[in-house]
XYZ file of C-alpha atoms in Angstrom:
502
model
C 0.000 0.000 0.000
C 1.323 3.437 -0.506
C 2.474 4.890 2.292
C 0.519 7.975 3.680
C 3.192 10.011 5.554
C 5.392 10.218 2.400
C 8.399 7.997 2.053
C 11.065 7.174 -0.402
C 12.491 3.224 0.052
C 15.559 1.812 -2.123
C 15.994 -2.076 -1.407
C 18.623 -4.180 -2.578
C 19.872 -2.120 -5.119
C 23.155 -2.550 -7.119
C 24.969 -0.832 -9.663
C 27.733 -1.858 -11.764
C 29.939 0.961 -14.202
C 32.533 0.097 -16.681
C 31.053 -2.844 -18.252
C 30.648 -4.828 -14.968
C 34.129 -4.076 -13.838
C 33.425 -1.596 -11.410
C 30.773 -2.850 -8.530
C 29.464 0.429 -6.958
C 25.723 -0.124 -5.211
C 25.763 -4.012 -4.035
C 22.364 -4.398 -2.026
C 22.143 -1.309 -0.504
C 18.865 0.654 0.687
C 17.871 3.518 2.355
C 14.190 4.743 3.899
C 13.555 8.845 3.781
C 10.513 10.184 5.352
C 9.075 13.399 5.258
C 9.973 15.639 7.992
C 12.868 13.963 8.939
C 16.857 15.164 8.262
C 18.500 11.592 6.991
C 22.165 11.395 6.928
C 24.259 8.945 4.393
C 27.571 8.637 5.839
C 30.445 5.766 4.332
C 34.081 6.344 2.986
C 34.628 7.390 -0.421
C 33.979 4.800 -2.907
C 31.436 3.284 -0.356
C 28.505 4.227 -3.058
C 26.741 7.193 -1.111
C 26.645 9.113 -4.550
C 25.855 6.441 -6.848
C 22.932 5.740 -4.662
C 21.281 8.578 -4.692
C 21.841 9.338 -7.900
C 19.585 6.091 -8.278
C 16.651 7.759 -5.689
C 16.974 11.025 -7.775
C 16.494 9.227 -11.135
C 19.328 10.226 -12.773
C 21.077 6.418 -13.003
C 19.215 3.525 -13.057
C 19.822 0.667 -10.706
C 20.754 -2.716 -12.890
C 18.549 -4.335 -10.067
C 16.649 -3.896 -7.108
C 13.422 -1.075 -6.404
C 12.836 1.732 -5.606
C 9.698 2.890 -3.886
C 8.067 6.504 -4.255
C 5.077 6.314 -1.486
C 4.938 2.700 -1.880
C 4.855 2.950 -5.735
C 7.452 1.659 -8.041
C 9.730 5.024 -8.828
C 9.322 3.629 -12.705
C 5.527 4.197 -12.568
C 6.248 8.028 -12.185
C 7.275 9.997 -15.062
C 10.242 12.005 -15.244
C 8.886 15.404 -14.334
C 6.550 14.442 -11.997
C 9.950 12.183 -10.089
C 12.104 15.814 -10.615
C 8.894 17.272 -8.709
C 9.066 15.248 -5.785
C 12.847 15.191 -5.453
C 15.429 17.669 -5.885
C 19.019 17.167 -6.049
C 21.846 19.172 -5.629
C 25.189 17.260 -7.070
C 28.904 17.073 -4.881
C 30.048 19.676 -7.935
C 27.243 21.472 -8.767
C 27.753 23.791 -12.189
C 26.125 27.132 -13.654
C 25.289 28.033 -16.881
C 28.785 29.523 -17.887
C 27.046 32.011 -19.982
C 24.072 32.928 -17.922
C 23.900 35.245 -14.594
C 22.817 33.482 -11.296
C 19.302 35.669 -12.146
C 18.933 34.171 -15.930
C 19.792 30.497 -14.519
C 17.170 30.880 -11.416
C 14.743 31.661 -13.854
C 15.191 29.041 -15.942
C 12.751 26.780 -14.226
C 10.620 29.445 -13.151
C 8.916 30.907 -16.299
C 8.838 34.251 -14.958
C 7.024 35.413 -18.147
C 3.929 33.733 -16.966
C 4.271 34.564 -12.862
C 5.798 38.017 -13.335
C 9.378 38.709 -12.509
C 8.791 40.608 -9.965
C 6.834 37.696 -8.048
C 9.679 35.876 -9.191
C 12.341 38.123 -7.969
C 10.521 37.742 -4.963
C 10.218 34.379 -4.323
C 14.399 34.548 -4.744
C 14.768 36.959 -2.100
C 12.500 35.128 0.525
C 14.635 31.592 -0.285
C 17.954 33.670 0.173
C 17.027 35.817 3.165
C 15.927 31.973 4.727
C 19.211 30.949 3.784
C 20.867 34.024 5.321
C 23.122 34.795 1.609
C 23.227 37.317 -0.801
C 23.360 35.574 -4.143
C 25.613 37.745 -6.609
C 22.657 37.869 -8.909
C 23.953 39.913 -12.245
C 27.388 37.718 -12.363
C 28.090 35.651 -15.102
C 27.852 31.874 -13.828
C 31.577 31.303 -14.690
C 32.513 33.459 -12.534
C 30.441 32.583 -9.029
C 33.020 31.438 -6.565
C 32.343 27.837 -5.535
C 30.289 28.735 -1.973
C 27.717 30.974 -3.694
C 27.591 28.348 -6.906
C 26.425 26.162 -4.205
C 24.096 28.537 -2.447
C 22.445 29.036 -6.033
C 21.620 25.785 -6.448
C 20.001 25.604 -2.914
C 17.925 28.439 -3.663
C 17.022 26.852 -7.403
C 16.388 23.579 -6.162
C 13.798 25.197 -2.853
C 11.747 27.446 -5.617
C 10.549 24.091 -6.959
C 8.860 23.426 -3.718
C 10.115 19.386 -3.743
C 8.914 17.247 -1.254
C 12.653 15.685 -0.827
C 15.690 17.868 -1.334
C 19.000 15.528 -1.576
C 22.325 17.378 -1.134
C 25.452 15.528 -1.774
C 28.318 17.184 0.231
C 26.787 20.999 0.794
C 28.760 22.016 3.029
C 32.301 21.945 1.227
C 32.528 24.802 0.254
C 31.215 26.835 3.241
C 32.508 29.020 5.747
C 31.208 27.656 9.102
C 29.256 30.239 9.668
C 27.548 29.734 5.924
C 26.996 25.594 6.969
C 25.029 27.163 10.652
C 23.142 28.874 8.709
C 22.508 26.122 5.964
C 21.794 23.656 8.673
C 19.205 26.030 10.171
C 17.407 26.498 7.178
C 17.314 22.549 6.827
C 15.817 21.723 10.732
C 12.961 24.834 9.203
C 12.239 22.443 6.451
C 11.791 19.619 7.797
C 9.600 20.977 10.769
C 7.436 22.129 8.163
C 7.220 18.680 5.949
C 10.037 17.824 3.843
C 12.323 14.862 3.539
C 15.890 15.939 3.815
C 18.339 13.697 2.745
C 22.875 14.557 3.673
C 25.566 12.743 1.867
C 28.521 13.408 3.456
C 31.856 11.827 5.000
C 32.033 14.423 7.792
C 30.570 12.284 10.473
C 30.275 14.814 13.600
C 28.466 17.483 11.735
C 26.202 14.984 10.087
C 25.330 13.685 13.439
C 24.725 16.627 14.906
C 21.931 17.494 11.984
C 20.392 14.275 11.865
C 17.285 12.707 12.993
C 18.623 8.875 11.436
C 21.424 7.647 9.523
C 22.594 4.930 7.236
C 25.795 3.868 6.953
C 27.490 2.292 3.771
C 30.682 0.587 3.047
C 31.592 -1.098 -0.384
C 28.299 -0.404 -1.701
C 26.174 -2.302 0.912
C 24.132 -1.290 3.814
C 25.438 -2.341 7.290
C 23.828 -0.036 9.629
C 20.480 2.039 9.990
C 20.479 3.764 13.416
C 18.660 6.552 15.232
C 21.913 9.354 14.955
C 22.232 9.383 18.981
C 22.774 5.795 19.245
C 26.044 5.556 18.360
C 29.522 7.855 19.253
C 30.993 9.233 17.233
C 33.879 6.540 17.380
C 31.303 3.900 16.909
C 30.302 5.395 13.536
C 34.017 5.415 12.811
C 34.940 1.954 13.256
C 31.681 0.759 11.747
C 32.476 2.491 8.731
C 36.133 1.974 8.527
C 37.451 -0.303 11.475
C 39.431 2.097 12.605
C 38.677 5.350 15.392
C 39.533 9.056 13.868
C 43.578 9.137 14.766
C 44.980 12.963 14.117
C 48.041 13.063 12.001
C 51.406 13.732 14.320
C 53.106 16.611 13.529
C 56.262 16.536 14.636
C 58.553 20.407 14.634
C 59.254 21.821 11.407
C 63.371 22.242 10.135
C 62.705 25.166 7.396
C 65.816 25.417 5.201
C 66.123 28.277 2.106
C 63.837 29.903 0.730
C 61.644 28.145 -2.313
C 58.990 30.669 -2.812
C 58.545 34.664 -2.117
C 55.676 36.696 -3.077
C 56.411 40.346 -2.679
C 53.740 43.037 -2.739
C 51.408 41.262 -4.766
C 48.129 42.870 -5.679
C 45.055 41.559 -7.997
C 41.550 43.601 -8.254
C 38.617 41.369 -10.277
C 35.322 41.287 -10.196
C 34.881 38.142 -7.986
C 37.653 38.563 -5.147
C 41.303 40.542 -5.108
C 44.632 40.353 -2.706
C 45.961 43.799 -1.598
C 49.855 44.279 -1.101
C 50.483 40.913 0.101
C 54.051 39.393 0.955
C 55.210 36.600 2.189
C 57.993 33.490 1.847
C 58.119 30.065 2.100
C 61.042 27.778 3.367
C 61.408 24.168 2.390
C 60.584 21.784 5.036
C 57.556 23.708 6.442
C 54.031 23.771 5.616
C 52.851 27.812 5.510
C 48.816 28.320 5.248
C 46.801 31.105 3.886
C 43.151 30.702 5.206
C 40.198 32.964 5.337
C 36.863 32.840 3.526
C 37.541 32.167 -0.259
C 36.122 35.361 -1.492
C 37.873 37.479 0.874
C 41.398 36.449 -1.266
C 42.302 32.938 -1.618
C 40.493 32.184 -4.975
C 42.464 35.200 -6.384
C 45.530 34.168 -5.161
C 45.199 30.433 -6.249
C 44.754 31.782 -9.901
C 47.632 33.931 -9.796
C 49.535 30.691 -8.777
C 48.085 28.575 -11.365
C 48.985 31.135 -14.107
C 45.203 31.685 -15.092
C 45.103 35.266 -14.155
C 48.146 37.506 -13.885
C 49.038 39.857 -11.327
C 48.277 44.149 -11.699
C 51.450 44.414 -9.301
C 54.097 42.959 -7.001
C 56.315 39.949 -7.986
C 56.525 36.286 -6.777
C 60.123 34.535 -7.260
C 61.157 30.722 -6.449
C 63.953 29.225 -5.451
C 67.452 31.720 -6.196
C 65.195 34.154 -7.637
C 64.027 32.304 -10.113
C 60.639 34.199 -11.607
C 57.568 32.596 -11.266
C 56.536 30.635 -14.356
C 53.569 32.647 -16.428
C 52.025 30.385 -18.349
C 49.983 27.275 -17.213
C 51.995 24.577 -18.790
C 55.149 25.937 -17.601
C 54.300 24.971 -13.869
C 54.772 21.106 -14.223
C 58.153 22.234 -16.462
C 59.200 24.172 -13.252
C 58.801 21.113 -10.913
C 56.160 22.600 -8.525
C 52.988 20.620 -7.659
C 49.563 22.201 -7.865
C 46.478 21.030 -6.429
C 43.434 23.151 -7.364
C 40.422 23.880 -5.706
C 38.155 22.852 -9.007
C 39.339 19.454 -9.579
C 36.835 18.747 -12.273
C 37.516 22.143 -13.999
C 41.029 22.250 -13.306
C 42.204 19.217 -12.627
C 40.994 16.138 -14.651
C 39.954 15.543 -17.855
C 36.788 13.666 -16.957
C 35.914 12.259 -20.506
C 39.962 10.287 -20.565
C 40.460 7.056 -19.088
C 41.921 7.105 -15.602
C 45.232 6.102 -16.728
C 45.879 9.138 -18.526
C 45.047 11.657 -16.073
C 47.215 9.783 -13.893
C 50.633 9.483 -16.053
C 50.338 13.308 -17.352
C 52.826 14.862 -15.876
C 55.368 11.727 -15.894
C 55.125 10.955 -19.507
C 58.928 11.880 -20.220
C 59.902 9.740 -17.570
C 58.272 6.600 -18.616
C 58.187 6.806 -22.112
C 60.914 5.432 -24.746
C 61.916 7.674 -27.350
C 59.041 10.059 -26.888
C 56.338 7.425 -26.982
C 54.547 6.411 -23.906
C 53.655 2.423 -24.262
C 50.109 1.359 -23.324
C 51.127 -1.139 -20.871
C 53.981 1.247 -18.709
C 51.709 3.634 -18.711
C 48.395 1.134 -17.101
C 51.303 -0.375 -14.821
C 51.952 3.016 -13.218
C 48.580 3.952 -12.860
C 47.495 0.557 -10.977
C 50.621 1.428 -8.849
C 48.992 4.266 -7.996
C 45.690 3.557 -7.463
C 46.945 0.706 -5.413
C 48.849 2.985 -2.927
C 46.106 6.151 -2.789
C 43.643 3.272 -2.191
C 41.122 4.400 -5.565
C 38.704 2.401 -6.784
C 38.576 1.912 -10.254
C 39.820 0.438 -13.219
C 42.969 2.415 -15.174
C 41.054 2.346 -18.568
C 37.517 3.456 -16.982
C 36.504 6.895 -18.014
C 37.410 9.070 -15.308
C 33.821 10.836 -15.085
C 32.559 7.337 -13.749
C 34.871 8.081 -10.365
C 33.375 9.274 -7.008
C 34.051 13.280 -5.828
C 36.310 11.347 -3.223
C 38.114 9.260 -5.605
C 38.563 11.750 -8.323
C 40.241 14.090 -5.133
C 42.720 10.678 -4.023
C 43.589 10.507 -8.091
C 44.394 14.215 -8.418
C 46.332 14.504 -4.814
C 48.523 11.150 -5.698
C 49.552 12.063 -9.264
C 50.652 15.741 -7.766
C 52.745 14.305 -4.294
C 54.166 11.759 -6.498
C 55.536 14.110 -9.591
C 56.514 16.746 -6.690
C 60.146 18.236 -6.143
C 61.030 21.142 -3.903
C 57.533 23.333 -4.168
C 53.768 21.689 -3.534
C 50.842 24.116 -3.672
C 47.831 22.600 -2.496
C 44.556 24.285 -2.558
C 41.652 22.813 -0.362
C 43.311 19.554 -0.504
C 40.572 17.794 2.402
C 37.505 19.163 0.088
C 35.107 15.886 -0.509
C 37.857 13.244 1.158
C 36.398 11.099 3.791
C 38.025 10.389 7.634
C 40.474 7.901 6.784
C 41.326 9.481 3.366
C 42.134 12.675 4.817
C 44.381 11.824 7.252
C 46.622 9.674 4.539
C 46.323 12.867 2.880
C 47.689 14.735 5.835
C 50.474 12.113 6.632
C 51.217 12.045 2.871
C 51.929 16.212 3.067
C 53.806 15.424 6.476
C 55.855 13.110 4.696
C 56.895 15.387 2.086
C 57.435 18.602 4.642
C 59.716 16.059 6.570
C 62.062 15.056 2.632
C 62.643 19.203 2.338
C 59.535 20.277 0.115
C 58.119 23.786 0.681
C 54.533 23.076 1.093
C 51.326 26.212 0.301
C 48.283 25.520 1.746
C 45.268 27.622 1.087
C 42.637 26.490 2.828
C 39.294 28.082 4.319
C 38.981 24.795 6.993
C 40.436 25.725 10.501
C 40.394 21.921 11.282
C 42.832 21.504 8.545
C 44.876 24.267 9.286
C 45.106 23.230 12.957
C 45.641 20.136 12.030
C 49.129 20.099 9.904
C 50.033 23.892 9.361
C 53.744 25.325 11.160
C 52.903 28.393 10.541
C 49.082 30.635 9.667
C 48.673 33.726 7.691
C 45.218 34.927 7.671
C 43.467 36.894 4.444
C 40.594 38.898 5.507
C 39.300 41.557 2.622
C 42.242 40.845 0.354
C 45.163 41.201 3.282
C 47.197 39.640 4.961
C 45.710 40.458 8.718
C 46.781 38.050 11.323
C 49.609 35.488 11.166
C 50.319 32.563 13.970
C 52.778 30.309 14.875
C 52.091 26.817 15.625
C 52.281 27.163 19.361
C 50.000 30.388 19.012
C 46.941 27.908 17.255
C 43.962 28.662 18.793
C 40.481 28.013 16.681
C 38.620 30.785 18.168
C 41.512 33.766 17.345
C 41.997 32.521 13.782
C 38.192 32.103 13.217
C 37.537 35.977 14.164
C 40.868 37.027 12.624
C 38.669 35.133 9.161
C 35.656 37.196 10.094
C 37.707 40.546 10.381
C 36.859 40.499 14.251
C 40.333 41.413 15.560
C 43.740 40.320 13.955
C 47.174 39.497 15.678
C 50.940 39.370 14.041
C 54.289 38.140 14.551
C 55.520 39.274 11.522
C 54.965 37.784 8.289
């Protein structure tokens, strides 16, 4: 019988990609109600997207069901499915060439409502959400938080009566994910179904009424979210508790990079006057809230954009490559932000986004064999721990797995100078702290390691030494011993800054 409160049920599902190869979904399920927050927790790899991109419609299971109010999900069409259920993706997109207005109205057909009625049901979603949407920029150009905040407020204006979001709070400032989460415990008080995918276990418990927790694409545990610790939800998923990465004191030799007076003015973000140097053997951070400077900054480093003023210099004064291409030729490591824009060609087999930037190494008289170049890449999925096959498409990887891919093939080809941007973004418990030993590892062989990053846990966790960017300055810097999460978190919100020199 259909089920009168509202419910979604997936049983026994599975999923296979890459021609059977590739077993993602293997008997899972999952029960959403309305009114109810529902959290998905499991490592990456465990499934978590896969499955509800089977719930939302947009893959089909190869076999098991999938129950809209007690009705086969196949008996509803498409739109009436997208109705009931909206989804917002790990990496959601824009239109490129549309503003964040033109895409809202997209589904809105403001001809027929008015625009002003439909201006104003975009303000009263926004306000709830406690953002101001940038809503005459180009969709190219939306920094990653407020591409995410878009799609909130796109996918609420349809009214759904379950709203699925698959890792929201990535890209958010803390203060951005309160304010999320608030909006969410409204919506469900008032009727909907709210489904979290994440890996980030304490905030998802926190927020939830129930979870379910997956590992290698099965169910093993549906539990009220106060039933179980925190550690409990760890070793279920992974066998193992949450152990911190030890940092052990920093040796900083000569100087590898030096930024001097650098300044930037765009229309999304800009860095005022900023200096600074990093030694090998020591991990230096930039953090603050990505508009207020870091996204400028990492496209300065990756040669996108160039600087109005100032200089940066490497090792012996070396200039600062200018061009894109010339950053692998210089030896230094960069991991974007953007993985999928910047870093992976999603429609290539795995094994050549792996062996990219060790082609002249492994390849005989300018040609790189088929077989050295699938060896290497098993190597390395073997060690970052990825599931998948070397000649599956790339696009057919999780968010987490794409992130292990990207962060192995850049600490492996690395020399003297790493940059890593957001390198935690999307990677589950256990997969960030290999990341974190991994950066460890290299800090401790001599390598100069950049980390922007807008997480205080990360920074906390790895960083020698902080510099804060608040409104395109540098504000506040710390030493290790001078860590403390509530000084650097105002010092990010402009409340008060500190220095020790810079």
């Amino acid at each position: 019988m259909p089920d009168s409160g509202g419910s979604i049920r997936a049983r026994n599902v599975h999923k296979y990609f890459n021609h059977g190869e590739v077993k993602a979904l293997d008997g899972a399920g999952i029960i959403l109600r309305r009114g109810e927050i529902h959290g998905l927790l499991g490592e990456n790899g465990s499934g978590k997207t896969t499955l509800v991109r089977c719930i939302a419609g947009i893959v089909q299971p190869d076999s098991g069901e999938i129950l809209m109010d007690g009705i086969p999900a196949a008996r509803h069409n498409r739109s009436k499915r997208s109705g009931k259920i909206a989804y917002i993706p790990q990496h959601p997109r824009l239109v490129p060439s549309l503003t964040v207005q033109e895409f809202l109205h997209l589904g809105m057909n403001p001809a027929r409502q008015g625009r002003d009625e439909a201006a104003g049901k975009i303000r009263r979603i926004s306000e709830r959400l406690r953002i101001d949407l940038p809503l005459s920029t180009r969709g190219d150009r939306v920094p990653a938080n407020l591409v995410t905040a878009t799609m909130i407020v796109e996918a609420l204006l349809k009214a759904p009566d379950f709203l699925i979001l698959d890792e929201p709070s990535t890209s958010f400032t803390p203060l951005e994910t309160e304010n999320l989460f608030s909006l969410l415990q409204e919506l469900a008080a008032e009727g909907m179904g709210i489904l979290i995918v994440s890996h980030k276990i304490r905030e998802v418990r926190q927020l939830a009424h129930r979870l379910t927790l997956l590992r290698k694409g099965k169910s093993i545990a549906e539990t009220e979210a106060r039933d179980l610790s925190l550690e409990e939800i760890s070793r279920i998923l992974m066998g193992t508790g949450d152990r911190a990465a030890e940092l052990t004191p920093s040796s900083p030799g000569g100087i590898c990079l030096e930024i001097r007076n650098l300044s930037k003015r765009s229309r999304e973000s800009f860095i005022r006057n900023i200096s600074f140097s990093l030694r090998r053997g020591e991990i230096l951070a930039l953090s603050g809230i990505r508009e207020n400077g870091l996204d400028c900054l990492e496209k300065i480093l990756s040669a996108s954009v160039q600087p109005d003023a100032g200089e940066i210099l490497m090792a012996g004064g070396t200039p600062y490559p200018r061009e894109p291409e010339r950053i692998k030729m210089a030896g230094i490591a960069m991991v974007p932000s953007d993985r999928l824009e910047s870093g992976a060609a999603l429609g290539l087999p795995v094994m050549e986004n792996a062996a990219v930037l060790v082609r002249n190494e492994l390849s005989r008289y300018g040609i790189l064999g088929e077989k050295k170049k699938e060896s290497y890449t098993r190597e390395l999925l073997s060690e970052y721990g990825i599931s998948a096959h070397p000649r599956s498409l790339t696009s057919a990887l999780s968010g987490g797995m794409l992130q292990r891919l990207i962060l192995g093939r850049e600490i492996l080809s690395s020399s003297g100078l790493v940059i890593l941007c957001e390198p935690a973004w999307g990677l589950d418990v256990k997969g960030r702290l290999e990341v974190y030993h991994r950066i460890l590892s290299l800090r401790d062989r001599g390598a100069g390691i950049l980390l922007l990053a807008s997480d205080i846990d990360e920074v906390l966790e790895i960083a020698d030494r902080l510099l804060v960017l608040y409104n395109g300055e540098i504000t506040a810097s710390f030493q290790r011993d001078q860590f403390d999460h509530g000084r650097i978190g105002e010092a990010m919100l402009g409340i008060c800054g500190t220095g020790d020199g810079k």
